[in-house]
Amino acid sequence: MGKKTVLILTFISYAQMHAARTLWSYMQKYLTIEDYNKNKMGQAYLTFLLTYGIGMNTIGPMCCKNSLKHSIGISCMAVGMLFAILGILQEFQLLTFPLVIILMAINGLIQSACYPACVNVLGNWFKNHKVGLMMGLWSGCVNAGDIYGLIIGDVVIQRLEMPVYWGFYFMSGCLIVASVATLSFLQSEPRNQIQGINESESAPLILKQKNKNLNILSAWLVPGVAIYAVGYACLKGTFYGFLDWLPFYFQQKGEKLENHSSYISQMFDVGCYVGGIFLGYLGDKYKRRACYFVPSLLLAMCSMLVIRFCLDLIVWPYYLCILAIGIFQGGPYNNISGVISIELTKQFENDKAAISTVSSLIESTGTLTAAMFQVIIPRIGDEHLFTFLCLITLLAELVCCVLLFREIKTKKRSK
C-alpha cells in the first residue's frame, strides 16, 4: 500500500463524517417535528458537540490504542446505520425531539473514534514527509465533506423535490461504502516502519521522552499543547458558528440572499481548503507557523467587519468576503488541527497513540467550546453573528501572538 492510498482512504472516510454533519444541519429545518424551532436545533447541535467532545477525551484515545483501521471503519459503518434509522423514523413520521437528542448523542460518541485514528494513521505514514503540506491537503476533507453534504441536501430538497428521508438514506449508503473500503484496504502503518525519531526544526525544542506514554491528562503538560488547544478552541467555535448558522444569517437578509445562502456558505469551505494548503506549504518551507497565523487571522477579522457594517443586499460581495474569511481563518484552523498534533508528539517515539492523544485533546477542547457557542448564538440574534465571531477570532489572534513570541525566542535560541 502506498501513501496516496492511505491519504485517499482517510480523506474519504472523514469527509463522509463531515458530510453527514452538514447534511443534518441542512435537513433539520425540513423535519416533520412539532415545534422544532431554532432553539431546539441549537440543543441538537449542542448535544452532538458535547458528546463528541467527551468522546474525544475517552473513546478516541482508547480506540486508537487498538486497531486504527477498525476504529475508522466501524465508526463510519455505525454512523451510516444511524442515518438509516433517522431516515426510517422520518419516513414513517416517528421522529420526535427526544429521539433526535438521543440519536445526536449516540452520533457524537461514535464519530469521536474517527478523527484521532485518521490523524494517527497519517502520522505513521507521513511523519517526516512535508507534514504541513500533506495535512493541509488532507484537512480539506472537512471542507470537501461540508460542500458535499450541502450539495446532497440542496439536490434532494430543492432540485429533485424528494422527501427529506431520501437524503438520510443516501448518506447512509455513502458512509457504509466508505467503511467497507477502509476495512478492506487501509493499512495503519508501513510494514517496514522503523522505530526512531528525526527532530524537525519546526518542532518545539524539548527533550525526548523515550519511555513515557501520554494520556489525556499528561498531554496538557507537553510544551505548547495547552496554548494551541486554547487557540484552536476559539477557531473551532468560529468554524461551527459559520457552518451551522450562516444560512440563518442570510435568511433574515431577504429572499435574494436566502436563495444564494447554501452556495455562499460553500465559499467558506473552499477558502478553508485553500488557506490550509497555503499555510501548510509556507510552514514546511520556512520552518515557521505562528508568524503566518497572526496576519491571516487579522485579515479574517477585517473581512467579517466588512460584512457586518459595509455590505447591503448585493450578492456577489458576500461570495468574495466569505471566501476571504475561509482562506484566512481556515489556514490556522486546518494547520493546528493536524500539523501541530504531529509535530508536538515527535518526542514520544515509543508511544504509538501519542498523536491521537494530543489530537483528541486539542479537538475535544475545540468541540466543547463550539458546543457552548451553539447555546449562545441563537440568543444573540442572527444580525450580531459576525460581530460575535469577530470577537472570538480576536481571542484566537491574541493566543497566536503569544505563540509568535515563543516561536521567535525558540529561533533565537537555536541560532
Tab-separated table of C-alpha atoms in Angstrom:
chain	number	residue	atom	x	y	z
A	1	MET	CA	0.000	0.000	0.000
A	2	GLY	CA	1.291	3.467	-0.883
A	3	LYS	CA	0.957	6.830	0.831
A	4	LYS	CA	-1.506	8.049	-1.785
A	5	THR	CA	-3.907	5.224	-0.970
A	6	VAL	CA	-3.694	5.998	2.753
A	7	LEU	CA	-4.300	9.690	2.091
A	8	ILE	CA	-7.314	8.974	-0.153
A	9	LEU	CA	-8.963	6.427	2.151
A	10	THR	CA	-8.647	8.545	5.304
A	11	PHE	CA	-9.696	11.648	3.328
A	12	ILE	CA	-12.871	9.943	2.085
A	13	SER	CA	-13.724	8.474	5.495
A	14	TYR	CA	-13.533	11.740	7.410
A	15	ALA	CA	-15.110	13.704	4.549
A	16	GLN	CA	-18.136	11.403	4.840
A	17	MET	CA	-18.339	12.175	8.559
A	18	HIS	CA	-18.419	15.910	7.938
A	19	ALA	CA	-20.852	15.494	5.052
A	20	ALA	CA	-23.196	13.708	7.476
A	21	ARG	CA	-22.959	16.606	9.950
A	22	THR	CA	-23.584	19.237	7.279
A	23	LEU	CA	-26.458	17.289	5.738
A	24	TRP	CA	-28.075	17.040	9.163
A	25	SER	CA	-27.673	20.802	9.665
A	26	TYR	CA	-29.287	21.441	6.280
A	27	MET	CA	-32.120	18.934	6.714
A	28	GLN	CA	-33.150	19.964	10.213
A	29	LYS	CA	-35.452	22.757	9.118
A	30	TYR	CA	-37.403	20.336	6.899
A	31	LEU	CA	-38.070	17.712	9.585
A	32	THR	CA	-41.695	16.992	10.430
A	33	ILE	CA	-41.309	17.502	14.168
A	34	GLU	CA	-43.797	19.608	16.103
A	35	ASP	CA	-42.429	22.977	17.316
A	36	TYR	CA	-38.914	22.183	16.086
A	37	ASN	CA	-37.606	25.774	16.200
A	38	LYS	CA	-34.111	27.323	16.179
A	39	ASN	CA	-33.657	26.876	19.938
A	40	LYS	CA	-34.337	23.151	19.643
A	41	MET	CA	-31.997	22.951	16.644
A	42	GLY	CA	-29.349	24.585	18.819
A	43	GLN	CA	-29.982	21.998	21.536
A	44	ALA	CA	-29.483	19.210	18.984
A	45	TYR	CA	-26.188	20.787	17.837
A	46	LEU	CA	-25.177	21.179	21.472
A	47	THR	CA	-25.915	17.525	22.267
A	48	PHE	CA	-23.857	16.283	19.331
A	49	LEU	CA	-20.879	18.521	20.066
A	50	LEU	CA	-20.899	17.789	23.807
A	51	THR	CA	-20.883	14.026	23.329
A	52	TYR	CA	-18.360	14.356	20.500
A	53	GLY	CA	-16.042	16.357	22.769
A	54	ILE	CA	-16.479	13.927	25.656
A	55	GLY	CA	-15.865	11.001	23.319
A	56	MET	CA	-12.675	12.649	22.081
A	57	ASN	CA	-11.300	12.502	25.630
A	58	THR	CA	-12.407	8.908	26.273
A	59	ILE	CA	-13.408	6.773	23.306
A	60	GLY	CA	-10.977	8.340	20.801
A	61	PRO	CA	-7.686	7.633	22.636
A	62	MET	CA	-8.966	4.238	23.818
A	63	CYS	CA	-9.819	3.087	20.277
A	64	CYS	CA	-6.503	4.335	18.906
A	65	LYS	CA	-4.566	2.089	21.279
A	66	ASN	CA	-6.098	-0.846	19.430
A	67	SER	CA	-6.713	-1.107	15.673
A	68	LEU	CA	-6.714	2.251	13.889
A	69	LYS	CA	-8.252	0.767	10.756
A	70	HIS	CA	-11.156	-0.744	12.667
A	71	SER	CA	-11.711	2.484	14.635
A	72	ILE	CA	-12.216	4.380	11.362
A	73	GLY	CA	-14.165	1.680	9.525
A	74	ILE	CA	-16.529	0.706	12.329
A	75	SER	CA	-17.175	4.372	13.143
A	76	CYS	CA	-18.239	5.057	9.528
A	77	MET	CA	-20.398	1.920	9.492
A	78	ALA	CA	-22.157	2.836	12.744
A	79	VAL	CA	-22.886	6.412	11.644
A	80	GLY	CA	-24.240	5.047	8.349
A	81	MET	CA	-26.618	2.781	10.256
A	82	LEU	CA	-27.668	5.686	12.487
A	83	PHE	CA	-28.571	7.804	9.440
A	84	ALA	CA	-30.570	4.901	8.038
A	85	ILE	CA	-32.525	4.853	11.321
A	86	LEU	CA	-33.079	8.612	11.027
A	87	GLY	CA	-34.449	8.093	7.528
A	88	ILE	CA	-36.822	5.338	8.638
A	89	LEU	CA	-38.130	7.380	11.571
A	90	GLN	CA	-38.656	10.414	9.343
A	91	GLU	CA	-40.348	8.372	6.579
A	92	PHE	CA	-42.899	6.861	8.962
A	93	GLN	CA	-43.447	10.110	10.917
A	94	LEU	CA	-41.994	8.619	14.118
A	95	LEU	CA	-39.212	11.148	14.688
A	96	THR	CA	-39.625	13.261	17.837
A	97	PHE	CA	-37.415	15.817	19.565
A	98	PRO	CA	-36.355	13.434	22.409
A	99	LEU	CA	-35.376	10.841	19.777
A	100	VAL	CA	-33.338	13.483	17.936
A	101	ILE	CA	-31.429	14.280	21.130
A	102	ILE	CA	-30.738	10.587	21.819
A	103	LEU	CA	-29.586	9.911	18.257
A	104	MET	CA	-27.350	13.005	18.199
A	105	ALA	CA	-25.765	11.939	21.489
A	106	ILE	CA	-25.001	8.496	20.066
A	107	ASN	CA	-23.787	10.096	16.832
A	108	GLY	CA	-21.286	12.271	18.703
A	109	LEU	CA	-19.841	9.356	20.653
A	110	ILE	CA	-19.483	7.204	17.528
A	111	GLN	CA	-17.836	9.907	15.440
A	112	SER	CA	-15.278	10.680	18.144
A	113	ALA	CA	-13.371	7.491	17.248
A	114	CYS	CA	-12.733	8.519	13.634
A	115	TYR	CA	-10.712	11.750	13.704
A	116	PRO	CA	-7.889	10.799	16.142
A	117	ALA	CA	-7.487	7.452	14.356
A	118	CYS	CA	-7.163	9.200	10.971
A	119	VAL	CA	-4.551	11.651	12.288
A	120	ASN	CA	-2.631	8.780	13.909
A	121	VAL	CA	-2.568	6.823	10.637
A	122	LEU	CA	-1.327	9.893	8.766
A	123	GLY	CA	1.325	10.471	11.431
A	124	ASN	CA	2.565	6.897	10.963
A	125	TRP	CA	2.899	7.322	7.204
A	126	PHE	CA	3.910	10.977	6.795
A	127	LYS	CA	5.766	11.921	9.988
A	128	ASN	CA	8.902	13.033	8.136
A	129	HIS	CA	7.343	13.962	4.796
A	130	LYS	CA	6.343	17.646	4.452
A	131	VAL	CA	3.738	17.264	7.160
A	132	GLY	CA	2.365	20.816	6.757
A	133	LEU	CA	1.594	20.487	3.058
A	134	MET	CA	0.271	16.943	3.488
A	135	MET	CA	-2.045	17.856	6.384
A	136	GLY	CA	-3.131	20.970	4.509
A	137	LEU	CA	-4.220	18.725	1.650
A	138	TRP	CA	-5.823	16.158	3.959
A	139	SER	CA	-7.606	18.708	6.176
A	140	GLY	CA	-9.549	19.708	3.099
A	141	CYS	CA	-11.632	16.586	3.720
A	142	VAL	CA	-13.559	18.656	6.297
A	143	ASN	CA	-14.368	21.317	3.709
A	144	ALA	CA	-14.991	18.796	0.920
A	145	GLY	CA	-17.400	16.948	3.214
A	146	ASP	CA	-19.211	20.159	4.132
A	147	ILE	CA	-19.661	21.110	0.470
A	148	TYR	CA	-20.683	17.557	-0.425
A	149	GLY	CA	-23.284	17.472	2.379
A	150	LEU	CA	-24.762	20.823	1.304
A	151	ILE	CA	-24.957	19.657	-2.308
A	152	ILE	CA	-26.794	16.456	-1.318
A	153	GLY	CA	-29.281	18.445	0.739
A	154	ASP	CA	-29.806	21.022	-2.000
A	155	VAL	CA	-30.260	18.377	-4.723
A	156	VAL	CA	-32.662	16.225	-2.689
A	157	ILE	CA	-34.823	19.062	-1.348
A	158	GLN	CA	-34.583	21.917	-3.844
A	159	ARG	CA	-33.741	20.331	-7.206
A	160	LEU	CA	-35.409	16.903	-7.138
A	161	GLU	CA	-38.047	17.880	-4.542
A	162	MET	CA	-37.738	14.489	-2.869
A	163	PRO	CA	-38.768	13.711	0.711
A	164	VAL	CA	-36.211	14.514	3.422
A	165	TYR	CA	-35.602	10.887	4.341
A	166	TRP	CA	-34.007	10.142	0.959
A	167	GLY	CA	-31.152	12.431	1.902
A	168	PHE	CA	-30.568	10.366	5.045
A	169	TYR	CA	-30.717	7.097	3.086
A	170	PHE	CA	-28.232	8.350	0.501
A	171	MET	CA	-25.782	9.494	3.177
A	172	SER	CA	-26.163	6.161	4.956
A	173	GLY	CA	-25.174	4.293	1.799
A	174	CYS	CA	-22.127	6.527	1.227
A	175	LEU	CA	-20.906	6.004	4.792
A	176	ILE	CA	-21.262	2.230	4.573
A	177	VAL	CA	-19.352	2.141	1.258
A	178	ALA	CA	-16.556	4.227	2.828
A	179	SER	CA	-16.492	1.856	5.799
A	180	VAL	CA	-16.142	-1.237	3.620
A	181	ALA	CA	-13.340	0.399	1.589
A	182	THR	CA	-11.462	1.373	4.763
A	183	LEU	CA	-11.771	-2.045	6.401
A	184	SER	CA	-10.720	-3.769	3.181
A	185	PHE	CA	-7.776	-1.676	2.024
A	186	LEU	CA	-6.415	0.661	4.719
A	187	GLN	CA	-3.089	-0.203	6.353
A	188	SER	CA	-2.477	1.629	9.631
A	189	GLU	CA	1.306	1.945	9.272
A	190	PRO	CA	4.066	0.984	6.827
A	191	ARG	CA	5.206	-2.615	7.179
A	192	ASN	CA	8.834	-1.569	7.351
A	193	GLN	CA	8.346	1.328	9.742
A	194	ILE	CA	11.474	1.930	11.774
A	195	GLN	CA	11.064	2.958	15.384
A	196	GLY	CA	13.002	6.193	15.526
A	197	ILE	CA	12.683	9.893	15.513
A	198	ASN	CA	14.048	12.726	13.428
A	199	GLU	CA	13.854	16.132	15.018
A	200	SER	CA	12.311	18.816	12.848
A	201	GLU	CA	13.333	22.440	13.088
A	202	SER	CA	9.684	23.355	13.320
A	203	ALA	CA	9.094	21.062	16.303
A	204	PRO	CA	9.378	22.547	19.808
A	205	LEU	CA	12.790	22.427	21.473
A	206	ILE	CA	12.003	19.893	24.205
A	207	LEU	CA	13.634	16.782	25.494
A	208	LYS	CA	12.831	13.365	24.084
A	209	GLN	CA	10.596	11.174	26.199
A	210	LYS	CA	11.545	7.623	25.280
A	211	ASN	CA	9.754	5.676	27.928
A	212	LYS	CA	6.817	7.833	28.897
A	213	ASN	CA	3.360	7.209	27.456
A	214	LEU	CA	0.861	10.024	27.147
A	215	ASN	CA	-2.656	10.071	28.496
A	216	ILE	CA	-5.267	12.786	28.108
A	217	LEU	CA	-4.187	14.490	31.371
A	218	SER	CA	-0.411	14.336	30.947
A	219	ALA	CA	-0.807	15.615	27.384
A	220	TRP	CA	-1.730	19.035	28.815
A	221	LEU	CA	1.813	19.257	30.230
A	222	VAL	CA	3.527	18.793	26.870
A	223	PRO	CA	5.009	22.206	25.994
A	224	GLY	CA	2.819	24.009	23.509
A	225	VAL	CA	-0.239	21.779	23.774
A	226	ALA	CA	-2.285	23.919	26.184
A	227	ILE	CA	-1.770	27.189	24.310
A	228	TYR	CA	-2.533	25.581	20.953
A	229	ALA	CA	-5.648	23.970	22.447
A	230	VAL	CA	-6.947	27.365	23.614
A	231	GLY	CA	-6.291	28.952	20.217
A	232	TYR	CA	-7.919	26.053	18.407
A	233	ALA	CA	-10.946	26.239	20.719
A	234	CYS	CA	-11.619	29.800	19.522
A	235	LEU	CA	-11.142	28.829	15.865
A	236	LYS	CA	-13.300	25.705	16.179
A	237	GLY	CA	-16.094	27.686	17.787
A	238	THR	CA	-15.944	30.201	14.949
A	239	PHE	CA	-15.835	27.422	12.338
A	240	TYR	CA	-19.004	25.790	13.663
A	241	GLY	CA	-20.610	29.199	14.053
A	242	PHE	CA	-20.260	29.677	10.303
A	243	LEU	CA	-21.076	26.071	9.452
A	244	ASP	CA	-24.321	25.892	11.424
A	245	TRP	CA	-25.650	29.462	11.499
A	246	LEU	CA	-24.512	31.229	8.324
A	247	PRO	CA	-27.572	30.066	6.326
A	248	PHE	CA	-29.869	31.537	9.011
A	249	TYR	CA	-27.996	34.849	8.803
A	250	PHE	CA	-28.734	35.089	5.085
A	251	GLN	CA	-32.359	34.021	5.532
A	252	GLN	CA	-33.109	37.098	7.635
A	253	LYS	CA	-31.411	39.289	4.993
A	254	GLY	CA	-34.181	38.694	2.451
A	255	GLU	CA	-35.168	36.307	-0.312
A	256	LYS	CA	-32.394	37.339	-2.704
A	257	LEU	CA	-29.602	36.357	-0.308
A	258	GLU	CA	-31.567	33.385	1.049
A	259	ASN	CA	-31.635	31.839	-2.432
A	260	HIS	CA	-27.835	32.008	-2.521
A	261	SER	CA	-27.264	31.000	1.126
A	262	SER	CA	-26.069	27.424	0.542
A	263	TYR	CA	-23.696	28.487	-2.249
A	264	ILE	CA	-22.276	31.441	-0.305
A	265	SER	CA	-21.742	29.114	2.665
A	266	GLN	CA	-19.775	26.736	0.436
A	267	MET	CA	-17.291	29.521	-0.315
A	268	PHE	CA	-16.206	29.386	3.327
A	269	ASP	CA	-15.212	25.736	2.939
A	270	VAL	CA	-13.467	26.396	-0.383
A	271	GLY	CA	-11.472	29.155	1.291
A	272	CYS	CA	-10.580	26.951	4.275
A	273	TYR	CA	-9.128	24.333	1.949
A	274	VAL	CA	-7.038	26.864	0.016
A	275	GLY	CA	-5.812	28.545	3.202
A	276	GLY	CA	-4.902	25.238	4.853
A	277	ILE	CA	-2.762	24.128	1.901
A	278	PHE	CA	-1.084	27.534	1.508
A	279	LEU	CA	-0.130	27.991	5.183
A	280	GLY	CA	0.921	24.350	5.432
A	281	TYR	CA	3.272	24.831	2.485
A	282	LEU	CA	4.727	28.050	3.934
A	283	GLY	CA	5.262	26.385	7.319
A	284	ASP	CA	7.154	23.484	5.745
A	285	LYS	CA	9.309	25.730	3.574
A	286	TYR	CA	10.298	28.355	6.149
A	287	LYS	CA	10.047	26.235	9.327
A	288	ARG	CA	7.659	28.703	10.958
A	289	ARG	CA	3.913	28.561	11.567
A	290	ALA	CA	2.682	31.099	14.133
A	291	CYS	CA	4.148	34.033	12.184
A	292	TYR	CA	1.653	33.270	9.403
A	293	PHE	CA	-1.301	32.706	11.730
A	294	VAL	CA	-1.258	36.268	13.128
A	295	PRO	CA	-1.667	38.276	9.872
A	296	SER	CA	-4.018	35.633	8.478
A	297	LEU	CA	-6.486	35.979	11.368
A	298	LEU	CA	-6.228	39.766	11.229
A	299	LEU	CA	-7.359	39.708	7.592
A	300	ALA	CA	-10.187	37.301	8.510
A	301	MET	CA	-11.459	39.770	11.123
A	302	CYS	CA	-11.325	42.622	8.601
A	303	SER	CA	-13.482	40.581	6.198
A	304	MET	CA	-16.023	39.874	8.958
A	305	LEU	CA	-16.288	43.563	9.809
A	306	VAL	CA	-16.820	44.417	6.133
A	307	ILE	CA	-19.797	42.041	6.021
A	308	ARG	CA	-21.207	43.329	9.304
A	309	PHE	CA	-21.007	47.042	8.594
A	310	CYS	CA	-20.449	47.654	4.873
A	311	LEU	CA	-22.436	45.203	2.721
A	312	ASP	CA	-26.054	45.568	1.680
A	313	LEU	CA	-28.254	43.205	-0.376
A	314	ILE	CA	-25.921	42.865	-3.392
A	315	VAL	CA	-24.991	39.186	-3.619
A	316	TRP	CA	-21.523	38.934	-5.182
A	317	PRO	CA	-19.572	40.814	-2.437
A	318	TYR	CA	-20.763	38.190	0.047
A	319	TYR	CA	-19.191	35.439	-2.087
A	320	LEU	CA	-15.838	37.264	-2.053
A	321	CYS	CA	-15.883	38.136	1.658
A	322	ILE	CA	-16.917	34.652	2.811
A	323	LEU	CA	-14.207	33.163	0.564
A	324	ALA	CA	-11.658	35.538	2.147
A	325	ILE	CA	-12.777	34.587	5.667
A	326	GLY	CA	-12.405	30.914	4.757
A	327	ILE	CA	-8.870	31.410	3.396
A	328	PHE	CA	-7.559	33.491	6.286
A	329	GLN	CA	-9.361	31.632	9.075
A	330	GLY	CA	-9.105	28.150	7.566
A	331	GLY	CA	-5.319	28.278	7.258
A	332	PRO	CA	-4.643	28.417	11.021
A	333	TYR	CA	-7.649	26.165	11.766
A	334	ASN	CA	-6.577	23.322	9.473
A	335	ASN	CA	-2.913	23.558	10.486
A	336	ILE	CA	-3.483	23.469	14.243
A	337	SER	CA	-5.945	20.578	13.995
A	338	GLY	CA	-3.490	18.249	12.255
A	339	VAL	CA	0.037	19.516	11.672
A	340	ILE	CA	0.643	20.754	15.208
A	341	SER	CA	-0.600	17.495	16.751
A	342	ILE	CA	2.005	15.554	14.768
A	343	GLU	CA	4.851	17.988	15.415
A	344	LEU	CA	4.208	18.271	19.161
A	345	THR	CA	4.416	14.481	19.597
A	346	LYS	CA	7.624	13.747	17.686
A	347	GLN	CA	9.412	13.415	21.032
A	348	PHE	CA	7.256	10.423	22.102
A	349	GLU	CA	8.874	7.870	19.833
A	350	ASN	CA	7.706	4.754	21.693
A	351	ASP	CA	4.085	5.798	22.188
A	352	LYS	CA	2.117	4.988	19.042
A	353	ALA	CA	-1.018	6.565	20.472
A	354	ALA	CA	0.674	9.902	21.281
A	355	ILE	CA	-0.562	11.631	18.120
A	356	SER	CA	-4.153	10.528	18.645
A	357	THR	CA	-3.995	11.541	22.325
A	358	VAL	CA	-2.810	15.079	21.578
A	359	SER	CA	-5.130	15.484	18.580
A	360	SER	CA	-8.043	14.222	20.733
A	361	LEU	CA	-7.232	16.751	23.442
A	362	ILE	CA	-6.968	19.687	21.020
A	363	GLU	CA	-10.043	18.612	19.049
A	364	SER	CA	-12.159	17.966	22.149
A	365	THR	CA	-11.276	21.371	23.624
A	366	GLY	CA	-12.396	22.996	20.381
A	367	THR	CA	-15.541	20.891	20.140
A	368	LEU	CA	-16.688	21.633	23.686
A	369	THR	CA	-16.175	25.343	23.023
A	370	ALA	CA	-18.173	25.054	19.805
A	371	ALA	CA	-20.921	23.312	21.791
A	372	MET	CA	-21.092	26.274	24.148
A	373	PHE	CA	-21.442	28.629	21.168
A	374	GLN	CA	-24.478	26.662	19.942
A	375	VAL	CA	-26.283	27.916	23.031
A	376	ILE	CA	-25.013	31.498	22.789
A	377	ILE	CA	-25.535	32.242	19.066
A	378	PRO	CA	-29.348	31.693	18.915
A	379	ARG	CA	-29.719	34.090	21.851
A	380	ILE	CA	-27.652	36.968	20.455
A	381	GLY	CA	-29.620	37.127	17.204
A	382	ASP	CA	-28.630	36.488	13.596
A	383	GLU	CA	-27.790	40.143	12.951
A	384	HIS	CA	-24.968	40.012	15.530
A	385	LEU	CA	-23.424	36.757	14.234
A	386	PHE	CA	-20.404	38.368	12.571
A	387	THR	CA	-19.746	40.715	15.500
A	388	PHE	CA	-19.665	37.787	17.910
A	389	LEU	CA	-17.479	35.601	15.686
A	390	CYS	CA	-15.106	38.505	15.079
A	391	LEU	CA	-14.604	38.891	18.851
A	392	ILE	CA	-13.857	35.175	19.208
A	393	THR	CA	-11.376	35.389	16.328
A	394	LEU	CA	-9.723	38.280	18.171
A	395	LEU	CA	-9.147	35.952	21.143
A	396	ALA	CA	-7.549	33.421	18.783
A	397	GLU	CA	-5.394	36.250	17.399
A	398	LEU	CA	-4.117	37.100	20.885
A	399	VAL	CA	-3.251	33.450	21.527
A	400	CYS	CA	-1.387	33.272	18.211
A	401	CYS	CA	0.573	36.395	19.208
A	402	VAL	CA	1.797	34.501	22.280
A	403	LEU	CA	2.774	31.599	20.029
A	404	LEU	CA	4.566	34.014	17.710
A	405	PHE	CA	6.694	35.413	20.551
A	406	ARG	CA	7.553	31.859	21.652
A	407	GLU	CA	8.469	30.928	18.101
A	408	ILE	CA	10.789	33.942	17.791
A	409	LYS	CA	12.506	33.080	21.097
A	410	THR	CA	12.913	29.449	20.014
A	411	LYS	CA	14.544	30.509	16.753
A	412	LYS	CA	16.950	32.821	18.568
A	413	ARG	CA	17.988	30.022	20.940
A	414	SER	CA	18.507	27.569	18.099
A	415	LYS	CA	20.918	30.001	16.453
